[in-house]
Short mmCIF file of C-alpha atoms in Angstrom, two decimals:
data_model
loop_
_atom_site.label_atom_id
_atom_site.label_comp_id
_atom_site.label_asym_id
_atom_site.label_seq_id
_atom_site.Cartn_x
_atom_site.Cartn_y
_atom_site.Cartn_z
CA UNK A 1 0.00 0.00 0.00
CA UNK A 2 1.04 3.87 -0.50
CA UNK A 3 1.17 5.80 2.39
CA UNK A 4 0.97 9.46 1.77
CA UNK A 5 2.60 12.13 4.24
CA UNK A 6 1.89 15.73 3.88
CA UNK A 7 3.55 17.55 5.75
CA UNK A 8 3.07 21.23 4.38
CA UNK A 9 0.64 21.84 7.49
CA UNK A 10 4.24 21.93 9.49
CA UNK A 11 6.14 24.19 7.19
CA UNK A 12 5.62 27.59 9.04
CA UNK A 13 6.77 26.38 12.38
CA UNK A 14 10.14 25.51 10.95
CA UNK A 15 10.94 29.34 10.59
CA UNK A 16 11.28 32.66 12.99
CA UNK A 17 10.22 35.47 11.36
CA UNK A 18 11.09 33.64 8.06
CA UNK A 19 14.40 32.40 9.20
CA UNK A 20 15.25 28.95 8.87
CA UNK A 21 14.99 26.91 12.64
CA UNK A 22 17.69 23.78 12.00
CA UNK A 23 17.13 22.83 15.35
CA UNK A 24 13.48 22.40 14.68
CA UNK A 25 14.48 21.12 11.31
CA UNK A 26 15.94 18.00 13.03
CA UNK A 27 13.04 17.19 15.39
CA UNK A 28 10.83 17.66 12.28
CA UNK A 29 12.07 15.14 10.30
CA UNK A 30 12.68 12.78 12.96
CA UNK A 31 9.36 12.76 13.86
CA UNK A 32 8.87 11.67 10.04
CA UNK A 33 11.23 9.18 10.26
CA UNK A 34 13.28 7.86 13.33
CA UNK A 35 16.83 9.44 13.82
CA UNK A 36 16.47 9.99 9.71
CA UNK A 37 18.12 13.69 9.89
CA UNK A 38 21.23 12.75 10.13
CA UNK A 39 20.80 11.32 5.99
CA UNK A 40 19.65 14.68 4.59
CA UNK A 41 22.77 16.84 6.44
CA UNK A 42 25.18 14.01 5.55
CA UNK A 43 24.05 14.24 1.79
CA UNK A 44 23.92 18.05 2.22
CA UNK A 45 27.55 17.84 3.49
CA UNK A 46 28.68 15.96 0.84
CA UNK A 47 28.38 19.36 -1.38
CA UNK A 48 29.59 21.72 0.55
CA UNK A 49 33.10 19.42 1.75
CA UNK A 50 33.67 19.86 -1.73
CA UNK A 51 34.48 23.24 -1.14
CA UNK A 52 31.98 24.70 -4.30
CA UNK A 53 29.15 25.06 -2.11
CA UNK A 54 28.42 26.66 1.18
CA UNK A 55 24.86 26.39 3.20
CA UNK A 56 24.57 30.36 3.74
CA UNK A 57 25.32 31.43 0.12
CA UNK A 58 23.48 28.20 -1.81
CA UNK A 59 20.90 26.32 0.18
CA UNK A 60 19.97 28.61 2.84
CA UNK A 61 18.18 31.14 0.65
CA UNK A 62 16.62 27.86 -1.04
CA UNK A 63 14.91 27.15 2.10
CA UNK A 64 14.14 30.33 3.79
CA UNK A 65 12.38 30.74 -0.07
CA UNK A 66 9.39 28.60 1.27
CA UNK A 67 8.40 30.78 3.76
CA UNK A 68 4.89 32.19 3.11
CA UNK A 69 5.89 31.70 -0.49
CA UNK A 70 1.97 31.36 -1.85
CA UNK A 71 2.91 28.71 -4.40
CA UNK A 72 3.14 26.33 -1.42
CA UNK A 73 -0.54 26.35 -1.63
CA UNK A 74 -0.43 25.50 -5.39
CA UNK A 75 1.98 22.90 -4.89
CA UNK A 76 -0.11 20.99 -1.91
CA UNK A 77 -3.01 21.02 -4.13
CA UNK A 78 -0.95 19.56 -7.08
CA UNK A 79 0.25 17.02 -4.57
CA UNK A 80 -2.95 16.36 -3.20
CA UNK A 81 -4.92 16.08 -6.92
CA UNK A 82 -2.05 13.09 -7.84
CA UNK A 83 -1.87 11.03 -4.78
CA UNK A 84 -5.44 11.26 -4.10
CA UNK A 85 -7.36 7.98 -4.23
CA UNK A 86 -3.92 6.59 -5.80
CA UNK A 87 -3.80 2.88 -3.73
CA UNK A 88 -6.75 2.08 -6.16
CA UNK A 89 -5.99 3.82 -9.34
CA UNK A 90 -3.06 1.48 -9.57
CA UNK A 91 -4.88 -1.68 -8.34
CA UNK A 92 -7.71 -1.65 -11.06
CA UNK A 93 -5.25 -0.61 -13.95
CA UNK A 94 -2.05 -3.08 -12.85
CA UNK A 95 -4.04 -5.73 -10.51
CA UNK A 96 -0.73 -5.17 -7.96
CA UNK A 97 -0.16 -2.13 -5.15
CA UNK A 98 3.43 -0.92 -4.90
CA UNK A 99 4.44 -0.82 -1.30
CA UNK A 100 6.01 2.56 -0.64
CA UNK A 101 6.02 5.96 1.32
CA UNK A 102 5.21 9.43 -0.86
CA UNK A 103 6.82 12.14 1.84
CA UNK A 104 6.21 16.22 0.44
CA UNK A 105 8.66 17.66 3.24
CA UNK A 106 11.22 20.62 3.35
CA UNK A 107 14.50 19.46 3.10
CA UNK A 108 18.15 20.22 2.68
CA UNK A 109 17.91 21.12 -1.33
CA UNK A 110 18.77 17.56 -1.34
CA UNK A 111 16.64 16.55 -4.60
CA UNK A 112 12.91 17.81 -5.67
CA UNK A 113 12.04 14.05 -6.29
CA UNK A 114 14.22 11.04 -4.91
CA UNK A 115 13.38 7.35 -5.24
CA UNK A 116 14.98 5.94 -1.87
CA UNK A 117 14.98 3.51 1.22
CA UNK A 118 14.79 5.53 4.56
CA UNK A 119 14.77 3.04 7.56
CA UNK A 120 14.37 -0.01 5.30
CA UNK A 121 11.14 1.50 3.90
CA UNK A 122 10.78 2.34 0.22
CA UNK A 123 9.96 5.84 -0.23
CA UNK A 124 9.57 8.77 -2.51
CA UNK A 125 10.82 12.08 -1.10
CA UNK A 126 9.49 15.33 -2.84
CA UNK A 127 12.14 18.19 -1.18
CA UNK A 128 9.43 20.97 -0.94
CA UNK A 129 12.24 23.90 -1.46
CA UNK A 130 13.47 22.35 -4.40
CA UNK A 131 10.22 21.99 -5.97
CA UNK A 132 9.16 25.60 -5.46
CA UNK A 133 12.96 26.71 -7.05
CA UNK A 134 12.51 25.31 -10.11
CA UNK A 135 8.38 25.88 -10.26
CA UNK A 136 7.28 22.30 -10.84
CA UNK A 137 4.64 22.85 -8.23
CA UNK A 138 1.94 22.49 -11.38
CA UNK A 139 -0.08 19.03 -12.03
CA UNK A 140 2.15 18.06 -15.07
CA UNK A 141 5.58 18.37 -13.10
CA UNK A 142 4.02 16.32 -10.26
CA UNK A 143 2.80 13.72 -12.44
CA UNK A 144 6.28 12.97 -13.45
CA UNK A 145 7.50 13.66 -9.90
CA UNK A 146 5.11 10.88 -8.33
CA UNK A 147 3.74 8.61 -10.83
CA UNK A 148 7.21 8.29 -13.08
CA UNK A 149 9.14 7.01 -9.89
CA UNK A 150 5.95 4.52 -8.94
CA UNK A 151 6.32 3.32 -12.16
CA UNK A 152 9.87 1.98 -11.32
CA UNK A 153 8.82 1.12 -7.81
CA UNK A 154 6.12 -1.29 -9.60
CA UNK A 155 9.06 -2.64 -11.99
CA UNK A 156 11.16 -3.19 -9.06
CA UNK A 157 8.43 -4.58 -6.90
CA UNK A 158 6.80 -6.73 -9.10
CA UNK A 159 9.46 -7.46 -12.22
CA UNK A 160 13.19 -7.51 -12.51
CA UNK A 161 14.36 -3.72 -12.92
CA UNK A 162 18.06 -4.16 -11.75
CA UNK A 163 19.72 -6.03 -14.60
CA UNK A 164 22.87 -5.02 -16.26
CA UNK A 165 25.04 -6.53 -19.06
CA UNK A 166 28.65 -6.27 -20.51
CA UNK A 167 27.84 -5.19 -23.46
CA UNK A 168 26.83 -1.89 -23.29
CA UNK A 169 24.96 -1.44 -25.85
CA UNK A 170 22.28 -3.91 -24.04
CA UNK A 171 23.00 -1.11 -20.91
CA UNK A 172 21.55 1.49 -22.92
CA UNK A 173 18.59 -0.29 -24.58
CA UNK A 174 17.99 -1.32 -20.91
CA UNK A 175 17.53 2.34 -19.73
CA UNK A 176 15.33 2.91 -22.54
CA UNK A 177 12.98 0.02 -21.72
CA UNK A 178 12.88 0.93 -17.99
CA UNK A 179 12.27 4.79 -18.22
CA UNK A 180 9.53 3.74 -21.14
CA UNK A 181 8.20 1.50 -18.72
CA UNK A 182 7.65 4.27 -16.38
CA UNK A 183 6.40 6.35 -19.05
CA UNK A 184 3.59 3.93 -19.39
CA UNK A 185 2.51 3.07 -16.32
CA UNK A 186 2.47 6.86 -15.97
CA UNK A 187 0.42 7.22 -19.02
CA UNK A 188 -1.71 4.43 -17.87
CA UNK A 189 -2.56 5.96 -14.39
CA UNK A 190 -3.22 9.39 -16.27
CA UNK A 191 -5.83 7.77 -18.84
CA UNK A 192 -3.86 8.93 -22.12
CA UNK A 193 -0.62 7.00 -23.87
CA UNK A 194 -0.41 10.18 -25.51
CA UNK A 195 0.96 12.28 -22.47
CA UNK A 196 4.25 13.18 -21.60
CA UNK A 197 5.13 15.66 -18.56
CA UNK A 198 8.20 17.19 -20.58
CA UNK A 199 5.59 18.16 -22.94
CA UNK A 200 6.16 21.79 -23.09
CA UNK A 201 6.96 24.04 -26.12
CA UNK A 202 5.60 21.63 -28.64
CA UNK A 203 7.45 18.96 -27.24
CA UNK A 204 5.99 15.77 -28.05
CA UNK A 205 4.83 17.26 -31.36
CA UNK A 206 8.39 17.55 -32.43
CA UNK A 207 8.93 14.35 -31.43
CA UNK A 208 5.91 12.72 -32.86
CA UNK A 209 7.06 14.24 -36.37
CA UNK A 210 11.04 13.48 -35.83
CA UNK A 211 10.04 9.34 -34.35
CA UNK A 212 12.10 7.82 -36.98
CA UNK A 213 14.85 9.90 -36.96
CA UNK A 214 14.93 9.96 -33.22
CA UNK A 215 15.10 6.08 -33.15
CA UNK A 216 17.86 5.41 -35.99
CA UNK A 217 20.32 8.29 -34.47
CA UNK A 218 19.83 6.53 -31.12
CA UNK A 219 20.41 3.42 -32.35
CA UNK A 220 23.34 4.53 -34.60
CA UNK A 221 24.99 6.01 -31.51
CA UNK A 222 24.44 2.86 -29.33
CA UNK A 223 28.19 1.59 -29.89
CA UNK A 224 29.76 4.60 -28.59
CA UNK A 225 27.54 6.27 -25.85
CA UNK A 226 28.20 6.70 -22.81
CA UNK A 227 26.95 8.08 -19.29
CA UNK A 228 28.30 11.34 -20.39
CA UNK A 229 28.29 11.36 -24.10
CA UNK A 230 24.74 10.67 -24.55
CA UNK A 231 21.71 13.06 -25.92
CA UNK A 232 18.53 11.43 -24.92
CA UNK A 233 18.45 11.07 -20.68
CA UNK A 234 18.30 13.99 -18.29
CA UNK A 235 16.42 17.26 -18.84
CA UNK A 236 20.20 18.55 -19.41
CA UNK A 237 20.97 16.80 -22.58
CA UNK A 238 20.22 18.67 -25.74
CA UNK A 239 19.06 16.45 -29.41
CA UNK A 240 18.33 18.94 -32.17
CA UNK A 241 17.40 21.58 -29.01
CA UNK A 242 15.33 19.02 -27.27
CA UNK A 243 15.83 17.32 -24.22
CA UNK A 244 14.74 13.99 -22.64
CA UNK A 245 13.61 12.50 -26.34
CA UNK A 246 14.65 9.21 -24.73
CA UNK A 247 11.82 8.79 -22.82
CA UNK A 248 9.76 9.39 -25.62
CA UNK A 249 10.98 6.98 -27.32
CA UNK A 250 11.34 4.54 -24.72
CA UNK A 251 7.46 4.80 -24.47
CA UNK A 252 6.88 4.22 -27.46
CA UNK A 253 9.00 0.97 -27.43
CA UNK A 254 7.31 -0.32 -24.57
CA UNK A 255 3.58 0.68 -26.27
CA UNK A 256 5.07 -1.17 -28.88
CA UNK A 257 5.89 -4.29 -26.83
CA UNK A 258 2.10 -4.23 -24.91
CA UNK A 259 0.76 -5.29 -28.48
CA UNK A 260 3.43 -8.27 -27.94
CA UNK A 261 3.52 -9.09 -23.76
CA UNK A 262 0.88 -7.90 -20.86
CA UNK A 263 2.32 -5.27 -18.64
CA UNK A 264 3.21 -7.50 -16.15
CA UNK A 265 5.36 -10.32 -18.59
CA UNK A 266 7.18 -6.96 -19.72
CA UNK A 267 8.40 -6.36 -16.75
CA UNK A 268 9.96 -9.67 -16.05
CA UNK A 269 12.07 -9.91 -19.27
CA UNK A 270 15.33 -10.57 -19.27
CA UNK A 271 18.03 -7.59 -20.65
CA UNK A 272 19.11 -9.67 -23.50
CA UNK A 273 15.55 -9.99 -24.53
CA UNK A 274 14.82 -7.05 -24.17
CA UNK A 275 17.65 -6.26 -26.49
CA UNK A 276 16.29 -8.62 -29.14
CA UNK A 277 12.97 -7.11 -29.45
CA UNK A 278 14.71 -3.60 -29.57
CA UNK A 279 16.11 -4.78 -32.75
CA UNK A 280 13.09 -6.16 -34.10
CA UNK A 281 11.28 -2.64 -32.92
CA UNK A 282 14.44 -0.92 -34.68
CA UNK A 283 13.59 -3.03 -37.88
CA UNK A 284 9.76 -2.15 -38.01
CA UNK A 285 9.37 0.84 -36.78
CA UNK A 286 12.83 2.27 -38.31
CA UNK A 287 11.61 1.10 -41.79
CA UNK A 288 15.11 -0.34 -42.11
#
């Protein structure tokens, strides 16, 4: 089952006249999670050891940002709209419940959505301060915030999701099968396979008209990319002036495969067969 913790209602109490309250901070979150505080400072730390960040100058203003910052509201009711009645959305579209925590809390600028384990528990952390920074307190943003990450909680929980070859080649397919996966158990839970949360700016119009060429120049690439010399993952990476067209196409590889497989033989496939029926997607849908 999901359990969903709000804790917006507890926001104001962690500031004096606007100024940030660590102290309070730290009972806040332990009261979330037992003796859990020390995670989010440690991670925190980890930046600013490095000598290119300080608290004062980069995440203080971050946090003292959420103070009676009105899009708080907006963002609860975002929250609120996608996690509502979500223990049965997923039942009576998958059949299965993923097991996890969804926590909206204020944190440490340590991520605006995280896919964790805090105390052994699976959970989904959405860093409130983080979330209002970059203004994906709207429905679409959360969407991809919440339901993206459940869809790889539901792989993990209920398929194989960690699987990795030596060939990497088959590494890279694999990514594209796992955040397509995600895509479409987000599309699923929305009610349209033709959504996409990056869809802004004509997004998945561009992408709809540019399918082939999208598929044969990632497949051309697949001998040489790597984790850093790749154009298709991350909202960083830039194909033709477009970012993330991997998980466009991803989705439509695993739309593809649901003519093929039910959802829940998908998700148990092996990475070399997965591989396989890239190349026979490649083939058909590449007109090659």
């Amino acid at each position: 089952m999901i359990h969903v913790i709000d804790t917006c209602h507890q926001i104001k109490g962690l500031f004096d006249n606007g100024a940030f309250n660590f102290p309070r901070w730290e009972a806040y979150i332990n009261s979330i999670y037992n003796n859990s505080a020390h995670i989010f400072k440690d991670e925190a730390d980890e930046y600013i050891n490095s000598g290119l960040y300080t608290f004062e100058k980069d995440f203080l203003p971050v946090i003292n940002a959420v103070y009676e910052n009105p899009k708080l509201k907006l963002l609860q009711e975002s929250f609120t709209a996608v996690t509502d009645n979500l223990n049965q959305r997923i039942t009576e579209k998958f059949g299965k419940c993923v097991t996890t925590d969804i926590v909206l809390y204020l944190g440490l600028c340590n991520a605006a959505g995280k896919v964790t384990r805090v105390n052994g528990i699976d959970t989904i952390l959405l860093g409130i301060e983080k979330i209002l920074e970059l203004n994906w307190y709207n429905l679409d943003s959360m969407y991809g915030l919440i339901y993206h990450e459940l869809g790889h909680m539901y792989h993990s929980q209920h398929g194989i999701l960690e699987q990795e070859s030596n060939d990497n080649k088959k590494n890279f397919v694999w990514q594209l099968f796992t955040e397509g996966t995600a895509m479409y158990f987000e599309q699923a839970l929305i009610g349209d396979f033709h959504y996409y949360h990056q869809d802004v700016n004509g997004w998945r119009e561009w992408c709809d008209a540019h399918f082939t060429q999208i598929l044969l120049d990632f497949d051309r690439e697949l001998p040489v990319m790597t984790r850093l010399e790749q154009r298709y993952f991350g909202d960083w990476c830039n194909y033709y002036g477009y970012s993330d067209t991997g998980y466009y196409l991803g989705s439509r590889f695993v739309q593809y495969l649901t003519g093929i497989y039910k959802f829940d033989d998908i998700i148990n496939l092996k990475i070399d067969a997965v591989y396989d029926l890239y190349r026979e997607f490649v083939t058909i849908r590449g007109d090659i």
